[in-house]
Short mmCIF file of C-alpha atoms in Angstrom, two decimals:
data_model
loop_
_atom_site.label_atom_id
_atom_site.label_comp_id
_atom_site.label_asym_id
_atom_site.label_seq_id
_atom_site.Cartn_x
_atom_site.Cartn_y
_atom_site.Cartn_z
CA MET N 1295 -44.21 19.80 -29.82
CA ARG N 1296 -46.75 19.04 -27.08
CA PRO N 1297 -49.76 21.15 -26.13
CA PRO N 1298 -49.75 22.50 -22.54
CA ALA N 1299 -51.57 20.75 -19.70
CA ARG N 1300 -55.28 21.57 -19.49
CA GLY N 1301 -55.01 23.75 -16.35
CA THR N 1302 -52.06 25.71 -17.66
CA ALA N 1303 -53.69 26.12 -21.07
CA ARG N 1304 -56.80 27.64 -19.50
CA LEU N 1305 -54.75 30.13 -17.44
CA LEU N 1306 -52.54 31.07 -20.33
CA SER N 1307 -55.36 31.30 -22.76
CA GLY N 1308 -57.02 34.04 -20.72
CA ALA N 1309 -53.82 35.92 -20.27
CA GLY N 1310 -52.89 35.56 -23.94
CA LEU N 1311 -56.24 36.81 -25.05
CA ALA N 1312 -55.86 39.92 -23.04
CA ALA N 1313 -52.41 40.50 -24.59
CA ALA N 1314 -53.77 39.97 -28.07
CA LEU N 1315 -56.09 42.95 -27.64
CA LEU N 1316 -53.16 45.26 -26.97
CA LEU N 1317 -52.02 45.99 -30.55
CA PRO N 1318 -54.03 48.70 -32.26
CA THR N 1319 -53.57 49.55 -35.90
CA ALA N 1320 -53.20 53.19 -34.95
CA VAL N 1321 -52.39 54.42 -31.38
CA GLN N 1322 -51.00 57.57 -29.89
CA ALA N 1323 -47.26 58.03 -30.22
CA GLN N 1324 -46.47 56.53 -26.84
CA ALA N 1325 -45.90 53.11 -25.42
CA ALA N 1326 -49.04 50.93 -25.32
CA PRO N 1327 -50.46 50.28 -21.88
CA PRO N 1328 -48.53 47.72 -19.89
CA ALA N 1329 -49.66 44.13 -20.15
CA ARG N 1330 -48.91 40.96 -18.27
CA VAL N 1331 -46.58 38.42 -19.78
CA PRO N 1332 -48.16 34.95 -19.42
CA ALA N 1333 -45.74 32.80 -17.41
CA ALA N 1334 -44.87 29.57 -19.14
CA ASP N 1335 -45.33 27.69 -15.92
CA GLY N 1336 -48.83 29.12 -15.32
CA GLY N 1337 -47.59 31.55 -12.63
CA LYS N 1338 -48.45 35.20 -12.21
CA GLY N 1339 -46.25 36.51 -14.94
CA GLN N 1340 -44.79 40.02 -15.38
CA GLU N 1341 -46.05 43.34 -16.73
CA LEU N 1342 -44.33 44.82 -19.78
CA PRO N 1343 -45.22 47.73 -22.14
CA GLY N 1344 -47.09 46.73 -25.29
CA MET N 1345 -45.51 47.20 -28.72
CA PRO N 1346 -47.86 49.05 -31.12
CA SER N 1347 -48.02 48.02 -34.78
CA ALA N 1348 -48.59 51.65 -35.88
CA LEU N 1349 -48.65 55.16 -34.48
CA ASP N 1350 -51.19 57.89 -34.82
CA PRO N 1351 -50.51 59.58 -38.16
CA LYS N 1352 -51.86 62.93 -36.83
CA ALA N 1353 -49.49 62.98 -33.82
CA ASP N 1354 -46.14 64.74 -33.69
CA GLN N 1355 -43.95 63.01 -36.27
CA ALA N 1356 -40.98 63.18 -33.95
CA ASN N 1357 -42.81 61.34 -31.17
CA CYS N 1358 -41.82 57.67 -31.47
CA THR N 1359 -42.45 54.64 -29.26
CA PRO N 1360 -40.33 55.29 -26.14
CA ALA N 1361 -37.73 52.87 -24.82
CA SER N 1362 -39.07 50.24 -22.40
CA ARG N 1363 -37.72 50.40 -18.82
CA GLU N 1364 -38.81 46.83 -18.06
CA LYS N 1365 -36.98 43.55 -18.73
CA ALA N 1366 -38.56 40.09 -18.84
CA LYS N 1367 -37.33 37.88 -16.08
CA LYS N 1368 -38.15 34.54 -17.63
CA GLN N 1369 -38.50 32.85 -20.99
CA ASP N 1370 -42.04 33.39 -22.33
CA TRP N 1371 -44.41 30.59 -23.28
CA SER N 1372 -43.96 31.00 -27.04
CA ARG N 1373 -40.25 30.07 -27.04
CA GLN N 1374 -40.93 27.01 -24.90
CA ARG N 1375 -43.78 26.01 -27.14
CA LEU N 1376 -41.44 26.25 -30.19
CA ASP N 1377 -38.73 24.28 -28.33
CA LEU N 1378 -36.07 26.83 -29.34
CA ASN N 1379 -33.52 25.66 -26.78
CA ARG N 1380 -33.41 22.22 -28.41
CA LEU N 1381 -33.79 23.63 -31.94
CA HIS N 1382 -30.62 25.64 -31.70
CA GLY N 1383 -28.64 22.54 -31.12
CA HIS N 1384 -29.46 21.57 -34.76
CA SER N 1385 -29.74 24.85 -36.64
CA THR N 1386 -29.45 28.58 -35.94
CA GLY N 1387 -30.14 29.99 -39.40
CA GLU N 1388 -26.50 30.62 -40.20
CA GLY N 1389 -25.96 31.65 -43.86
CA VAL N 1390 -29.59 32.66 -44.43
CA THR N 1391 -30.90 36.23 -45.03
CA VAL N 1392 -34.42 37.11 -44.05
CA ALA N 1393 -35.96 40.19 -45.67
CA LEU N 1394 -38.42 41.68 -43.22
CA ILE N 1395 -41.05 44.03 -44.65
CA ASP N 1396 -42.63 46.06 -41.87
CA THR N 1397 -41.87 49.38 -40.18
CA GLY N 1398 -38.09 49.09 -40.50
CA VAL N 1399 -35.43 47.70 -38.15
CA ALA N 1400 -32.98 49.68 -36.02
CA LYS N 1401 -29.54 48.38 -37.05
CA ASP N 1402 -28.02 48.88 -33.64
CA ALA N 1403 -30.89 47.31 -31.65
CA GLU N 1404 -30.03 45.06 -28.78
CA GLY N 1405 -29.22 41.56 -29.92
CA LEU N 1406 -29.19 42.43 -33.61
CA ASP N 1407 -26.13 44.64 -34.12
CA GLY N 1408 -23.88 43.56 -36.85
CA ARG N 1409 -26.45 41.39 -38.65
CA VAL N 1410 -28.93 44.01 -39.96
CA SER N 1411 -28.76 45.82 -43.32
CA ALA N 1412 -31.39 48.31 -44.34
CA ALA N 1413 -32.62 49.71 -47.60
CA GLY N 1414 -33.14 53.42 -47.55
CA ALA N 1415 -35.01 54.73 -44.59
CA ALA N 1416 -35.74 51.28 -43.28
CA GLY N 1417 -32.89 51.51 -40.82
CA ASP N 1418 -35.01 54.03 -38.83
CA ASP N 1419 -37.82 52.36 -36.90
CA CYS N 1420 -39.95 55.04 -35.20
CA VAL N 1421 -42.79 52.63 -34.42
CA GLY N 1422 -40.54 49.89 -33.15
CA HIS N 1423 -42.68 46.99 -34.44
CA GLY N 1424 -40.27 45.87 -37.14
CA THR N 1425 -37.37 45.73 -34.72
CA PHE N 1426 -39.57 43.78 -32.30
CA LEU N 1427 -40.27 41.22 -35.02
CA ALA N 1428 -36.63 41.10 -36.09
CA GLY N 1429 -35.81 39.99 -32.51
CA LEU N 1430 -38.23 37.09 -32.91
CA ILE N 1431 -36.68 36.04 -36.14
CA ALA N 1432 -32.99 36.49 -35.53
CA GLY N 1433 -32.32 38.10 -32.14
CA THR N 1434 -29.70 36.70 -29.83
CA GLY N 1435 -31.71 37.70 -26.76
CA GLY N 1436 -29.03 40.18 -25.64
CA ASP N 1437 -28.11 39.53 -22.07
CA GLY N 1438 -30.96 37.04 -21.76
CA ALA N 1439 -30.24 34.10 -23.94
CA HIS N 1440 -33.59 32.68 -22.99
CA LEU N 1441 -35.19 35.30 -25.25
CA ALA N 1442 -33.34 34.50 -28.44
CA GLY N 1443 -35.17 34.38 -31.71
CA VAL N 1444 -35.81 31.30 -33.87
CA ALA N 1445 -32.69 31.85 -36.08
CA PRO N 1446 -30.15 33.85 -34.05
CA ASP N 1447 -27.40 33.50 -36.63
CA ALA N 1448 -29.47 34.59 -39.60
CA LYS N 1449 -29.11 38.06 -41.19
CA ILE N 1450 -31.92 40.62 -41.48
CA LEU N 1451 -32.55 42.79 -44.49
CA ALA N 1452 -34.84 45.59 -43.24
CA LEU N 1453 -37.40 46.93 -45.72
CA ARG N 1454 -40.22 49.36 -45.34
CA GLY N 1455 -43.76 48.16 -46.22
CA THR N 1456 -45.21 51.15 -44.27
CA ASP N 1457 -44.65 54.88 -43.91
CA GLN N 1458 -42.79 56.16 -40.82
CA ARG N 1459 -45.94 55.89 -38.71
CA GLY N 1460 -46.64 52.29 -39.64
CA GLN N 1461 -49.40 52.84 -42.30
CA ALA N 1462 -49.03 50.17 -44.94
CA SER N 1463 -49.64 50.56 -48.65
CA ALA N 1464 -49.59 48.20 -51.67
CA ALA N 1465 -47.02 50.42 -53.44
CA LEU N 1466 -44.59 50.23 -50.53
CA VAL N 1467 -45.00 46.58 -50.08
CA THR N 1468 -44.51 45.87 -53.70
CA GLU N 1469 -41.35 47.90 -53.90
CA ALA N 1470 -40.03 46.13 -50.83
CA VAL N 1471 -40.67 42.67 -52.31
CA ARG N 1472 -38.88 43.68 -55.42
CA GLU N 1473 -35.92 44.96 -53.40
CA ALA N 1474 -35.82 41.71 -51.45
CA THR N 1475 -35.83 39.68 -54.69
CA ALA N 1476 -33.02 41.79 -56.15
CA ALA N 1477 -30.98 41.26 -52.98
CA ARG N 1478 -31.57 37.46 -53.32
CA ALA N 1479 -33.06 37.06 -49.90
CA ASP N 1480 -33.67 33.40 -48.91
CA VAL N 1481 -36.82 34.32 -46.94
CA ILE N 1482 -39.20 37.26 -47.46
CA ALA N 1483 -41.38 37.97 -44.42
CA VAL N 1484 -44.32 40.33 -45.01
CA ALA N 1485 -45.64 41.39 -41.66
CA VAL N 1486 -48.38 43.60 -43.03
CA ALA N 1487 -51.67 42.51 -44.60
CA LEU N 1488 -53.58 44.45 -47.21
CA PRO N 1489 -57.37 44.23 -47.69
CA ARG N 1490 -57.32 44.35 -51.46
CA ARG N 1491 -55.27 42.47 -54.09
CA ASP N 1492 -52.84 44.52 -56.16
CA ALA N 1493 -51.71 43.43 -59.59
CA ALA N 1494 -48.18 44.83 -59.19
CA LEU N 1495 -47.80 43.06 -55.86
CA THR N 1496 -49.07 39.80 -57.35
CA ARG N 1497 -46.38 39.99 -60.01
CA ALA N 1498 -43.66 40.94 -57.50
CA VAL N 1499 -44.44 38.00 -55.29
CA ALA N 1500 -44.47 35.55 -58.29
CA ASP N 1501 -41.09 36.92 -59.35
CA ALA N 1502 -39.70 36.45 -55.77
CA ARG N 1503 -40.84 32.84 -55.71
CA ARG N 1504 -39.35 32.15 -59.17
CA ALA N 1505 -36.05 33.64 -57.88
CA GLY N 1506 -36.05 31.00 -55.10
CA ALA N 1507 -37.32 32.89 -52.07
CA VAL N 1508 -39.78 31.47 -49.57
CA VAL N 1509 -42.46 34.16 -49.01
CA VAL N 1510 -44.11 34.21 -45.61
CA ALA N 1511 -46.98 36.57 -44.81
CA ALA N 1512 -49.32 37.48 -42.02
CA ALA N 1513 -52.74 36.00 -42.77
CA THR N 1514 -54.50 39.10 -41.40
CA PRO N 1515 -53.73 42.56 -40.14
CA ASP N 1516 -53.10 42.91 -36.41
CA PRO N 1517 -56.67 43.48 -34.99
CA PRO N 1518 -57.66 46.92 -33.67
CA ARG N 1519 -57.68 47.44 -29.97
CA SER N 1520 -61.27 48.42 -29.83
CA GLY N 1521 -64.45 47.88 -31.88
CA THR N 1522 -67.20 45.31 -31.50
CA ASP N 1523 -68.56 45.21 -35.12
CA GLU N 1524 -68.37 41.74 -36.55
CA ILE N 1525 -66.05 41.68 -39.54
CA PRO N 1526 -66.86 39.18 -42.27
CA SER N 1527 -64.22 36.65 -43.30
CA ARG N 1528 -61.98 37.75 -46.19
CA VAL N 1529 -58.63 37.03 -47.78
CA TYR N 1530 -55.81 39.48 -47.15
CA TRP N 1531 -52.74 40.07 -49.31
CA PRO N 1532 -50.09 39.07 -50.04
CA ALA N 1533 -50.95 36.11 -47.83
CA GLY N 1534 -53.58 35.03 -50.34
CA GLU N 1535 -51.12 34.81 -53.26
CA PRO N 1536 -50.35 31.34 -54.66
CA GLY N 1537 -47.35 29.74 -52.97
CA VAL N 1538 -47.21 32.19 -50.10
CA LEU N 1539 -47.06 30.66 -46.58
CA SER N 1540 -50.02 32.25 -44.78
CA VAL N 1541 -49.60 32.37 -41.01
CA ALA N 1542 -52.12 33.16 -38.28
CA ASP N 1543 -51.71 33.88 -34.56
CA MET N 1544 -52.64 31.45 -31.81
CA LEU N 1545 -53.00 31.59 -27.99
CA PRO N 1546 -51.13 29.28 -25.61
CA ALA N 1547 -54.08 26.86 -25.74
CA GLY N 1548 -53.56 26.48 -29.54
CA VAL N 1549 -56.70 28.46 -30.56
CA ARG N 1550 -56.97 31.82 -32.38
CA PRO N 1551 -57.72 34.83 -30.25
CA ASP N 1552 -61.38 35.97 -30.15
CA SER N 1553 -60.23 39.31 -31.52
CA ALA N 1554 -58.47 37.73 -34.54
CA LEU N 1555 -59.90 38.82 -37.87
CA PRO N 1556 -61.55 35.95 -39.77
CA THR N 1557 -59.92 34.64 -42.93
CA ASP N 1558 -59.50 31.59 -45.13
CA GLY N 1559 -56.54 29.71 -46.53
CA ILE N 1560 -54.35 29.70 -43.40
CA ASP N 1561 -51.37 27.35 -43.75
CA LEU N 1562 -49.94 27.54 -40.25
CA ALA N 1563 -50.60 28.90 -36.77
CA ALA N 1564 -47.78 30.17 -34.48
CA PRO N 1565 -47.59 31.93 -31.19
CA GLY N 1566 -49.13 35.37 -31.53
CA ALA N 1567 -50.12 36.58 -27.99
CA GLY N 1568 -48.09 37.43 -24.92
CA VAL N 1569 -44.83 37.30 -26.89
CA VAL N 1570 -41.71 39.09 -25.63
CA SER N 1571 -39.10 40.92 -27.68
CA GLY N 1572 -36.91 44.00 -27.68
CA GLY N 1573 -37.30 47.36 -29.48
CA PRO N 1574 -35.23 49.92 -31.38
CA ARG N 1575 -34.19 51.95 -28.29
CA GLY N 1576 -32.65 50.71 -25.09
CA ASP N 1577 -32.39 47.14 -23.85
CA GLY N 1578 -35.86 46.84 -22.33
CA HIS N 1579 -38.62 44.45 -23.48
CA TYR N 1580 -42.16 44.73 -24.90
CA LEU N 1581 -45.10 42.50 -25.26
CA GLY N 1582 -46.50 41.87 -28.74
CA ALA N 1583 -49.38 40.05 -30.40
CA GLY N 1584 -51.09 39.44 -33.72
CA ALA N 1585 -50.57 37.56 -36.97
CA SER N 1586 -47.47 39.68 -37.71
CA VAL N 1587 -45.83 38.16 -34.65
CA ALA N 1588 -46.75 34.64 -35.81
CA ALA N 1589 -45.44 35.35 -39.29
CA ALA N 1590 -42.16 36.46 -37.79
CA TYR N 1591 -41.80 33.14 -35.92
CA ALA N 1592 -42.65 31.25 -39.11
CA ALA N 1593 -40.06 33.22 -41.05
CA GLY N 1594 -37.46 32.26 -38.48
CA ALA N 1595 -38.50 28.60 -38.86
CA VAL N 1596 -37.99 28.90 -42.61
CA ALA N 1597 -34.54 30.33 -41.99
CA VAL N 1598 -33.42 27.37 -39.75
CA VAL N 1599 -34.81 24.85 -42.25
CA ARG N 1600 -33.05 26.54 -45.17
CA SER N 1601 -29.85 26.54 -43.18
CA ALA N 1602 -30.20 22.90 -42.27
CA TYR N 1603 -31.25 21.84 -45.79
CA PRO N 1604 -29.64 24.29 -48.19
CA GLY N 1605 -30.34 22.02 -51.20
CA GLU N 1606 -34.09 21.93 -50.77
CA ALA N 1607 -36.29 23.88 -53.16
CA PRO N 1608 -38.62 26.56 -51.69
CA GLU N 1609 -41.62 24.34 -52.29
CA ASP N 1610 -40.06 21.52 -50.27
CA VAL N 1611 -39.19 23.88 -47.45
CA VAL N 1612 -42.82 24.86 -47.16
CA ARG N 1613 -43.81 21.22 -47.41
CA ARG N 1614 -41.43 20.35 -44.59
CA LEU N 1615 -42.95 23.04 -42.34
CA THR N 1616 -46.52 22.02 -42.99
CA ALA N 1617 -45.92 18.27 -42.91
CA THR N 1618 -44.16 18.38 -39.51
CA ALA N 1619 -46.56 20.92 -37.89
CA TYR N 1620 -48.48 19.81 -34.84
CA PRO N 1621 -51.84 18.50 -36.10
CA ALA N 1622 -54.83 20.71 -35.31
CA ASP N 1623 -57.65 22.52 -37.03
CA ILE N 1624 -54.94 24.87 -38.24
CA PRO N 1625 -51.53 23.04 -38.13
CA GLN N 1626 -49.32 24.58 -35.54
CA LEU N 1627 -45.66 25.56 -36.28
CA ASP N 1628 -43.01 23.10 -34.90
CA PRO N 1629 -39.56 24.31 -36.15
CA TYR N 1630 -37.76 21.61 -34.08
CA ALA N 1631 -39.70 18.85 -35.84
CA ALA N 1632 -39.15 20.59 -39.19
CA VAL N 1633 -35.44 20.55 -38.81
CA THR N 1634 -35.03 17.10 -37.26
CA THR N 1635 -37.70 15.01 -39.03
CA VAL N 1636 -36.65 12.81 -41.93
CA LEU N 1637 -39.19 13.16 -44.67
CA GLY N 1638 -39.81 11.10 -47.79
CA ALA N 1639 -38.59 12.10 -51.18
CA PRO N 1640 -39.39 15.75 -51.94
CA ALA N 1641 -41.49 16.93 -54.83
CA SER N 1642 -39.54 16.88 -58.07
CA THR N 1643 -39.12 20.09 -60.05
CA THR N 1644 -39.15 21.00 -63.65
CA GLY N 1645 -38.09 24.15 -65.50
CA ALA N 1646 -37.54 27.16 -63.36
CA GLY N 1647 -38.23 25.51 -59.99
CA HIS N 1648 -41.92 24.81 -60.51
CA ALA N 1649 -42.94 21.91 -58.34
CA THR N 1650 -44.66 18.93 -59.90
CA ASP N 1651 -46.91 16.42 -58.10
CA PRO N 1652 -45.04 13.47 -56.67
CA VAL N 1653 -45.27 10.40 -58.97
CA THR N 1654 -46.20 7.02 -57.33
CA VAL N 1655 -44.68 4.08 -59.19
CA ARG N 1656 -46.96 1.13 -58.97
CA ASP N 1657 -45.96 -2.54 -58.89
CA THR N 1658 -47.48 -3.55 -62.31
CA ALA N 1659 -46.89 -7.26 -61.85
CA ALA N 1660 -48.74 -7.22 -58.57
CA ALA N 1661 -51.47 -5.22 -60.19
CA ASP N 1662 -51.77 -7.78 -62.99
CA ARG N 1663 -52.02 -10.58 -60.45
CA ALA N 1664 -54.67 -8.74 -58.57
CA THR N 1665 -56.59 -8.05 -61.78
CA GLY N 1666 -56.40 -11.77 -62.74
CA ARG N 1667 -57.76 -12.85 -59.31
CA ALA N 1668 -60.58 -10.33 -59.56
CA THR N 1669 -61.55 -11.64 -63.05
CA VAL N 1670 -61.68 -15.25 -61.82
CA LEU N 1671 -63.85 -14.20 -58.85
CA VAL N 1672 -66.21 -12.33 -61.16
CA LEU N 1673 -66.56 -15.33 -63.48
CA LEU N 1674 -67.21 -17.78 -60.65
CA GLY N 1675 -69.70 -15.42 -59.14
CA SER N 1676 -71.53 -15.04 -62.44
CA ALA N 1677 -71.66 -18.82 -62.94
CA ALA N 1678 -73.06 -19.27 -59.45
CA VAL N 1679 -75.81 -16.80 -60.17
CA LEU N 1680 -76.67 -18.45 -63.44
CA ALA N 1681 -76.85 -21.91 -61.73
CA VAL N 1682 -79.23 -20.63 -59.11
CA LEU N 1683 -81.51 -19.06 -61.78
CA TRP N 1684 -81.48 -22.24 -63.91
CA ALA N 1685 -82.40 -24.35 -60.86
CA GLY N 1686 -85.26 -22.05 -60.02
CA PHE N 1687 -86.57 -22.28 -63.63
CA ALA N 1688 -86.28 -26.12 -63.68
CA LEU N 1689 -88.16 -26.49 -60.37
CA SER N 1690 -90.88 -24.20 -61.57
CA ARG N 1691 -91.33 -26.27 -64.82
CA GLY N 1692 -91.32 -29.60 -63.02
CA ARG N 1693 -93.94 -28.53 -60.54
CA ALA N 1694 -96.18 -27.40 -63.43
CA ARG N 1695 -95.91 -30.90 -65.08
CA GLY N 1696 -96.58 -32.76 -61.85
CA TRP N 1697 -92.93 -33.89 -61.85
CA ARG N 1698 -93.50 -36.07 -65.02
CA PRO N 1699 -90.76 -36.32 -67.61
CA ALA N 1700 -91.01 -33.82 -70.45
CA GLY N 1701 -93.30 -35.09 -73.29
CA ALA N 1702 -95.36 -37.60 -71.12
CA GLY N 1703 -99.18 -37.39 -71.94
CA GLY N 1704 -102.33 -37.72 -69.75
CA THR N 1705 -103.28 -36.18 -66.50
CA ALA N 1706 -102.38 -37.04 -62.93
CA ALA N 1707 -106.01 -38.17 -62.10
CA GLU N 1708 -106.29 -40.90 -64.80
#
């Protein structure tokens, strides 16, 4: 994965930052204002309606995000950055199930039909955000193959971590994680981020990992559309749980948006601004942004890796993604490198899949030889020091006797 040229990066960064400000945590039950899709070639781009991450809970409950009347004409920057066209020549996520915990997923959505199952009410996505993310994970792109997701042959298990209007709660996320574990999902993608740790959710995530799932979570909530108060850095959950792959959003230039909420412990950054996908109604496209978008891309990357390396333990899948990421202050997701790179021996496991630190076997004979050489050098050095000290002492004594042999009487003036 290569970063964009400097001129293109500057242009896309400005456009991506504007797009990143589009996703409020609570908006009126209507499409977000149109935003311009950053063109991958640095051109003018195209305007699309924004996809909200939640709807106003006080608005008419029957009023959902309307269908988009616009379609993207070109592949967006994020898919080019992730090198999806080349990636799909090596893995498409076949045989892998991704449990997506968000606002639900419409089972008959464009590019997803036939590969989505839903628990309870999760097949109804009034907000549209979960369906948008499902397209990034496993969408075929519909009529436009250039807008396929990372793992277009993977299956989606839709689960609700929010109410119908997109308001998340620890109880809903916990129940969804448990349902994903019971269904033996290979990947669990949590698109919501909670401000406080919950003991039940902690146990549910630990159980999911013990069952063999790779858990991916948004490092922060999607930022509000307005508000200038500085928010102190904090950890969000379940991204902060041990063993969870925490993913943050980045702009085309590879930096986090100015509007991104500060946090610690981020494992990967992935495209999270100016990203195009479909919705639950119609075949039009929307523009999305935020850590939830980045987490969806990372979940798709886990799916293609698990499909390509079905024998790898969850810990080794995470290791593969982080070890092959593009080096930066926050390593940047590179699914093509993750699938095609030959890594060294994976971490060994003991017991119920718990990873142990790799053991380095040393050449003991070589170590003994090196120790012997070091001992000889130390002895020689010590002898040299003693010789210098004795010489100094002898010269001093000789000068005091006027250079006469020891025991000679008289004085030098006689």
